[in-house]
Amino acid sequence: MNPKAIRLAESLRTELLDNILPFWITRTQDEKNGGFYGQVTFDGTQVPDAPKGAVLNTRILWTFSAAYRMFKRPEYLEMATRARDYILDRFIDRDYGGIYWSLDHEGHPLDTKKQSYAIGFAIYGLSEYHRATGDERSLRAAVELFRSLEEHVHDPVNGGYFEAFGRDWSPIEDMRLSEKDENLSKTMNTHLHIIEPYTNLYRVWHDPLLGQRLRELLSIFTETIVDPETGHLGLFFDDAWNLQSNTVSFGHDIEASWLLHETALVLGDHDTLQRIEPLAKKIAQAAAEGLRPDGSMIYEFDRTTGRYDHDRHWWVQAETVVGYFNLYHHFGDETALERAVEAWQYIDSHFSLRPAGEWLWSIHGDGRVNTEGDRAGFWKCPYHNSRMCLELIGRTGIPVGGK
């Protein structure tokens, strides 16, 4: 393996163990009300009465489960178990199934809608906890959430999954994942983060229906979501999968390039892999339109107006490292390795808040730091940057002990 790849992974091991994970351990545990604080502001202030979001909690569960699986450090297991217990005790809806979108700071249901995206992340975290520990309770909970999605959310007519429902799985008017999203019934983002947890669940539970759904999701991406001409992903769709947007999300492009490839690898189907590998390369090449000379990846491009959003977001930079390293790792693409190295160098000099300070949310296009973005919050989680580190440590096989 190229020595640059080894040095890169070693730098990320240090980043993970000395900066990212210590922040979450020392700054986010809510000792009064249980679980984790719903918000830590830009300046590091904990907000005790902030709502507790499903996405934050399930991503903490995934992160520390995966870290424990790799490093076997007891403090990581303690964090993962704390997250697992809080999710199972507080976020699971025992009357209707699924999980709540948010709780108040004391752990009572706040927004009880069923967002498919959040249920997907609960499956992701719980299946990873089972991978790391063998815990059967977590696997049973993940399987039950999978069955809830299949029963209430899967579209038997056009395929895929609807975006959101009420607590009792009744239709709701506002299905948006966040305020910046279009109010449409199917989105790329949700499907990307359903194929991701379904793939992780399939690693530990080889259910025939789950395998069938993974193949269906891959077909939806290859035949509908990915533009065959440009390689970019469409973002928003109606029930029948008609595209309803004209925006390019460079971060989702590069993230999808390796997640779809991962699904094909886990399925272990030669024909599927032969179909997906050229697509993974094509999507990654399309995402490169968002790369800048300093190694960073910008946020979005509106093809209707011709306007670029030049902000650099933390998660986009992390996915850039993994996406291009994936091309090097599986296909020997040395140019892609250089892109991964340059992306990390940009993160290292602009985003990382050592020691034990995690990362900035974003940097504006003019170079100003976004001081409004949380250090931890409803959407600011340890998953993208921790996963970046874990992926490269695992792929290079560097020692997991020491510095």
Steps between C-alpha positions, in 0.01 A plus 500: 500500500619851420682651803282811460197287574661363817599848620151628429341222703743554786408870510131408509556253783650782706216731403239248606657390827634836621246748368163377374406222742632675815278801422186289491596312815584808708260763366169335407386263778191628683547377855181660628241382247677208338629447150675792335455875481304604195736787422851628561545841342787632290680633807465166683204594721276208595127573463325288765144571382560439128276235335664163445488390137476145372769558238756621755437214742498223242819634341671509840394136540648404163823693556591359838386149409727508196785649703463230763490228234834624369686613813334303784539792740255480793417871488369456146280210609367712787400777257347255254302324774381833638371592154343158442316505831372854451373423150327178604355653817398840366493526120325173410123542462362193676143566387544547125856394426778708351678777688409855594664784310589688818464508877503790741805545719351275770442216254126535434366473141505840331457449124345157454504483119656197335780619272637213292846655508515487881371143514775407256765645730355311796540178300855608414598563861328197650638260240848641560464453875412137432802469268726635773359310798275216383210657692181325386266764641647757263469267202136427584427873523672566165302221334175632645575847360577344161160328510330829589652665194395208283146496634426870508749683277602285205323586173376174342403675177800711401762369741697685760386662823277792582649783697294546817178417684318591817555312821240238404636478141223721365580748217636840599513824305859602571733213418822703489811374671611857569392852414734521201350192333217476249170363633488191281424137566832346396853630532847388405630576848257273680559216255876535536457472876269203474730300273784578744336349814340218304849408380632502856206291619561251220852447631353339812156381382479334160126533454374432144264800499778728622724379218218557252450854625871576470491394135187707445668805652807455283274484195322818605832680523636364172181542298340809653701702751834515317495710182650269235647794309655708778551244777342736755220395734151641473379624839119517518232286334125444498327168572571368150868600510469803275786740575382825661828687556800625307763531772829313527623402847871426467527349848219254437652409165833400650335330798271296275792391282648291780181404687343345190826317433499378862150358458603308190806364681295386801243331277788304347326468165745506206245634249387774737860600569576514128205734456573726797878545479500707176218708646694564821789635293264714290331656803836576665622665181184711485552605862848625409332802338460626857869467589703815542880551470542509878368142527156595629161404359232768466137438590256528208433618147160620375485404133197722442660825617864405443573596861761316708480476879868527590460422870715215629305275738668260743321190378572568134873521568494172694312315225746638244785323677315167512358519150829560326688260725247237395607545138862456599432204727296296254623620162855623563414858394803703615337830398210420730746434784650845444151649521436320829831623642433858390150491648642386834765772490222757454304352793814487714576867449145643493250280688663302779475672840766317699534400772169319556295771332348307209454687167347822379159476334601692189709771341330757280598541138690818583708318761318617812432240768131427558462597866128414504557130435489265798792296623241230576131510425194371323702456179859544622599148593818291527408263219647645179842592635534196726399271216759664277768411752369148565470421130860591423640335810320181408583509129872557554533252785714728714529396868203613707703538818734785586550824310 
